[in-house]
PDB file of C-alpha atoms in Angstrom:
ATOM      1  CA  LEU A  29       0.877  13.825   0.398  1.00  0.00           C
ATOM      2  CA  PHE A  30       1.917  13.936  -3.395  1.00  0.00           C
ATOM      3  CA  GLU A  31       2.651  17.264  -4.907  1.00  0.00           C
ATOM      4  CA  ALA A  32       4.674  19.009  -7.603  1.00  0.00           C
ATOM      5  CA  ASP A  33       7.976  20.371  -6.477  1.00  0.00           C
ATOM      6  CA  ALA A  34       9.511  23.707  -7.765  1.00  0.00           C
ATOM      7  CA  LYS A  35      11.947  21.794 -10.148  1.00  0.00           C
ATOM      8  CA  GLY A  36       9.204  20.178 -12.141  1.00  0.00           C
ATOM      9  CA  GLY A  37       9.418  16.885 -10.407  1.00  0.00           C
ATOM     10  CA  ALA A  38       7.189  15.173  -7.887  1.00  0.00           C
ATOM     11  CA  MET A  39       7.385  15.002  -4.087  1.00  0.00           C
ATOM     12  CA  PHE A  40       5.956  12.493  -1.797  1.00  0.00           C
ATOM     13  CA  ARG A  41       5.801  13.174   2.018  1.00  0.00           C
ATOM     14  CA  LEU A  42       5.741  10.340   4.387  1.00  0.00           C
ATOM     15  CA  PRO A  43       4.037  11.251   7.725  1.00  0.00           C
ATOM     16  CA  VAL A  44       5.907   9.115  10.296  1.00  0.00           C
ATOM     17  CA  ALA A  45       3.334   9.997  12.944  1.00  0.00           C
ATOM     18  CA  GLY A  46       0.696   8.391  10.772  1.00  0.00           C
ATOM     19  CA  VAL A  47       2.818   5.203  10.409  1.00  0.00           C
ATOM     20  CA  ASN A  48       3.313   5.246  14.238  1.00  0.00           C
ATOM     21  CA  ARG A  49      -0.518   5.653  15.187  1.00  0.00           C
ATOM     22  CA  PHE A  50      -0.575   2.440  17.021  1.00  0.00           C
ATOM     23  CA  LYS A  51       2.565   3.270  18.992  1.00  0.00           C
ATOM     24  CA  LYS A  52       4.354   0.185  17.568  1.00  0.00           C
ATOM     25  CA  LEU A  53       7.625   1.914  16.756  1.00  0.00           C
ATOM     26  CA  GLY A  54       8.564   2.469  20.521  1.00  0.00           C
ATOM     27  CA  ALA A  55       9.882   5.998  20.071  1.00  0.00           C
ATOM     28  CA  LYS A  56       8.746   9.539  19.342  1.00  0.00           C
ATOM     29  CA  PRO A  57       7.822   9.965  15.588  1.00  0.00           C
ATOM     30  CA  SER A  58      10.419  12.586  15.163  1.00  0.00           C
ATOM     31  CA  ASP A  59      13.177  10.261  16.347  1.00  0.00           C
ATOM     32  CA  VAL A  60      11.861   7.476  14.199  1.00  0.00           C
ATOM     33  CA  ALA A  61      11.699   9.856  11.212  1.00  0.00           C
ATOM     34  CA  ALA A  62      15.375  10.880  11.917  1.00  0.00           C
ATOM     35  CA  LYS A  63      16.541   7.261  12.170  1.00  0.00           C
ATOM     36  CA  TRP A  64      14.767   6.276   8.945  1.00  0.00           C
ATOM     37  CA  HIS A  65      15.985   9.290   7.085  1.00  0.00           C
ATOM     38  CA  ALA A  66      19.545   8.433   8.052  1.00  0.00           C
ATOM     39  CA  ALA A  67      19.191   5.054   6.648  1.00  0.00           C
ATOM     40  CA  LEU A  68      17.589   6.084   3.289  1.00  0.00           C
ATOM     41  CA  LYS A  69      19.852   6.587   0.250  1.00  0.00           C
ATOM     42  CA  ALA A  70      19.187   8.849  -2.691  1.00  0.00           C
ATOM     43  CA  SER A  71      19.008   7.241  -6.291  1.00  0.00           C
ATOM     44  CA  ALA A  72      19.009   8.441  -9.830  1.00  0.00           C
ATOM     45  CA  ASN A  73      15.214   8.639  -9.807  1.00  0.00           C
ATOM     46  CA  VAL A  74      14.882   9.931  -6.257  1.00  0.00           C
ATOM     47  CA  PRO A  75      17.932  12.296  -6.050  1.00  0.00           C
ATOM     48  CA  SER A  76      16.835  14.050  -2.812  1.00  0.00           C
ATOM     49  CA  ILE A  77      15.370  12.810   0.515  1.00  0.00           C
ATOM     50  CA  THR A  78      14.720  15.518   3.069  1.00  0.00           C
ATOM     51  CA  LEU A  79      13.662  15.460   6.760  1.00  0.00           C
ATOM     52  CA  ASN A  80      11.141  17.858   8.251  1.00  0.00           C
ATOM     53  CA  ASN A  81      10.421  17.016  11.846  1.00  0.00           C
ATOM     54  CA  MET A  82       8.074  14.082  11.536  1.00  0.00           C
ATOM     55  CA  PHE A  83       8.009  14.115   7.703  1.00  0.00           C
ATOM     56  CA  ILE A  84      10.299  12.443   5.240  1.00  0.00           C
ATOM     57  CA  ALA A  85      10.002  13.971   1.665  1.00  0.00           C
ATOM     58  CA  PHE A  86      11.130  12.053  -1.277  1.00  0.00           C
ATOM     59  CA  HIS A  87      11.823  14.302  -4.321  1.00  0.00           C
ATOM     60  CA  ALA A  88      11.637  12.476  -7.574  1.00  0.00           C
ATOM     61  CA  LYS A  89      12.480  13.342 -11.137  1.00  0.00           C
ATOM     62  CA  SER A  90       8.878  12.697 -12.428  1.00  0.00           C
ATOM     63  CA  ASP A  91       9.622  11.666 -16.110  1.00  0.00           C
ATOM     64  CA  ASP A  92      12.538   9.363 -15.055  1.00  0.00           C
ATOM     65  CA  PHE A  93      10.608   7.990 -12.127  1.00  0.00           C
ATOM     66  CA  ILE A  94       7.485   7.292 -14.128  1.00  0.00           C
ATOM     67  CA  ALA A  95       9.494   5.514 -16.838  1.00  0.00           C
ATOM     68  CA  ALA A  96      11.220   3.382 -14.213  1.00  0.00           C
ATOM     69  CA  VAL A  97       8.043   2.394 -12.485  1.00  0.00           C
ATOM     70  CA  CYS A  98       6.425   1.486 -15.748  1.00  0.00           C
ATOM     71  CA  ALA A  99       9.381  -0.559 -16.726  1.00  0.00           C
ATOM     72  CA  ASP A 100       9.027  -2.412 -13.427  1.00  0.00           C
ATOM     73  CA  VAL A 101       5.326  -2.856 -13.863  1.00  0.00           C
ATOM     74  CA  VAL A 102       5.834  -4.356 -17.365  1.00  0.00           C
ATOM     75  CA  SER A 103       8.751  -6.679 -16.378  1.00  0.00           C
ATOM     76  CA  HIS A 104       6.791  -8.142 -13.388  1.00  0.00           C
ATOM     77  CA  GLY A 105       3.418  -8.292 -15.157  1.00  0.00           C
ATOM     78  CA  ASP A 106       0.673  -9.634 -12.999  1.00  0.00           C
ATOM     79  CA  ARG A 107       2.950 -10.195 -10.161  1.00  0.00           C
ATOM     80  CA  TYR A 108       3.982  -6.473  -9.778  1.00  0.00           C
ATOM     81  CA  GLY A 109       3.673  -5.512  -6.015  1.00  0.00           C
ATOM     82  CA  GLY A 110       2.888  -9.166  -5.041  1.00  0.00           C
ATOM     83  CA  SER A 111       6.178 -10.835  -4.376  1.00  0.00           C
ATOM     84  CA  SER A 112       5.699 -11.029  -0.560  1.00  0.00           C
ATOM     85  CA  THR A 113       6.278 -14.248   1.326  1.00  0.00           C
ATOM     86  CA  TYR A 114       4.695 -12.955   4.449  1.00  0.00           C
ATOM     87  CA  GLY A 115       1.853 -15.396   4.480  1.00  0.00           C
ATOM     88  CA  ALA A 116       3.819 -18.255   2.876  1.00  0.00           C
ATOM     89  CA  GLY A 117       2.662 -21.616   4.326  1.00  0.00           C
ATOM     90  CA  LYS A 118      -0.351 -19.952   5.947  1.00  0.00           C
ATOM     91  CA  ALA A 119      -4.015 -20.523   5.021  1.00  0.00           C
ATOM     92  CA  MET A 120      -6.704 -17.909   4.993  1.00  0.00           C
ATOM     93  CA  LEU A 121     -10.469 -18.168   4.535  1.00  0.00           C
ATOM     94  CA  VAL A 122     -12.389 -15.198   3.032  1.00  0.00           C
ATOM     95  CA  GLU A 123     -16.203 -15.334   3.124  1.00  0.00           C
ATOM     96  CA  PHE A 124     -18.247 -12.632   1.324  1.00  0.00           C
ATOM     97  CA  SER A 125     -21.720 -12.410  -0.081  1.00  0.00           C
ATOM     98  CA  SER A 126     -22.885 -12.089  -3.639  1.00  0.00           C
ATOM     99  CA  PRO A 127     -26.188 -10.618  -4.798  1.00  0.00           C
ATOM    100  CA  ASN A 128     -29.366 -12.455  -3.789  1.00  0.00           C
ATOM    101  CA  ILE A 129     -31.074 -13.074  -6.990  1.00  0.00           C
ATOM    102  CA  ALA A 130     -34.431 -13.194  -5.239  1.00  0.00           C
ATOM    103  CA  LYS A 131     -34.171  -9.684  -4.029  1.00  0.00           C
ATOM    104  CA  PRO A 132     -33.651  -6.397  -5.867  1.00  0.00           C
ATOM    105  CA  PHE A 133     -29.972  -5.616  -6.528  1.00  0.00           C
ATOM    106  CA  HIS A 134     -28.601  -2.552  -4.594  1.00  0.00           C
ATOM    107  CA  ALA A 135     -25.180  -1.007  -3.863  1.00  0.00           C
ATOM    108  CA  GLY A 136     -24.750  -2.975  -0.642  1.00  0.00           C
ATOM    109  CA  HIS A 137     -24.521  -6.240  -2.632  1.00  0.00           C
ATOM    110  CA  LEU A 138     -21.785  -4.811  -4.841  1.00  0.00           C
ATOM    111  CA  ARG A 139     -19.900  -3.371  -1.906  1.00  0.00           C
ATOM    112  CA  SER A 140     -19.551  -6.610   0.019  1.00  0.00           C
ATOM    113  CA  THR A 141     -18.562  -8.408  -3.282  1.00  0.00           C
ATOM    114  CA  ILE A 142     -15.817  -5.843  -4.077  1.00  0.00           C
ATOM    115  CA  ILE A 143     -14.520  -5.815  -0.480  1.00  0.00           C
ATOM    116  CA  GLY A 144     -14.227  -9.549  -0.257  1.00  0.00           C
ATOM    117  CA  ASN A 145     -12.634  -9.928  -3.632  1.00  0.00           C
ATOM    118  CA  PHE A 146     -10.087  -7.079  -2.790  1.00  0.00           C
ATOM    119  CA  LEU A 147      -9.172  -8.839   0.402  1.00  0.00           C
ATOM    120  CA  GLN A 148      -8.505 -12.112  -1.291  1.00  0.00           C
ATOM    121  CA  ASN A 149      -6.319 -10.509  -3.884  1.00  0.00           C
ATOM    122  CA  ILE A 150      -4.277  -8.687  -1.311  1.00  0.00           C
ATOM    123  CA  LEU A 151      -3.991 -11.900   0.853  1.00  0.00           C
ATOM    124  CA  ARG A 152      -2.780 -13.909  -2.258  1.00  0.00           C
ATOM    125  CA  ALA A 153      -0.327 -11.181  -3.060  1.00  0.00           C
ATOM    126  CA  LEU A 154       1.134 -11.558   0.394  1.00  0.00           C
ATOM    127  CA  GLY A 155       1.730 -15.295  -0.264  1.00  0.00           C
ATOM    128  CA  TYR A 156      -1.309 -16.815   1.773  1.00  0.00           C
ATOM    129  CA  ASN A 157      -2.973 -19.892   0.483  1.00  0.00           C
ATOM    130  CA  VAL A 158      -6.532 -18.285   0.222  1.00  0.00           C
ATOM    131  CA  THR A 159      -9.827 -20.125   0.117  1.00  0.00           C
ATOM    132  CA  SER A 160     -12.796 -17.863  -0.718  1.00  0.00           C
ATOM    133  CA  TYR A 161     -16.496 -18.477  -0.432  1.00  0.00           C
ATOM    134  CA  ASN A 162     -18.735 -16.036  -2.316  1.00  0.00           C
ATOM    135  CA  TYR A 163     -22.236 -17.123  -1.337  1.00  0.00           C
TER     136      TYR A 163
END
């Protein structure tokens, strides 16, 4: 969904039908895309936003956009992308396994550990109070 555009920038296409795959938006994807497109505003780094049926395309000036995103990442540090309060005041328990030292190590052990750690990181970023058990 990312590609270079003819002006040397970058384009990201958002497929509204994919966002609406669980039919939670209550309308046809093309109608939802039109509504979202009408609400979006162009900016210095994303000077053009176009609508093509069920796709919304964001055209960015790649050098300027990359510089702006990098500055944002540096200014937020470890909290970049994790300022949500969606889970504030809620607790979540994540259990996942670690390698069994009595058996040969294999990729299945690593997979479970990575997925569990990934989930706890996402939940913490969403504001949940996470307790994790790695056993």
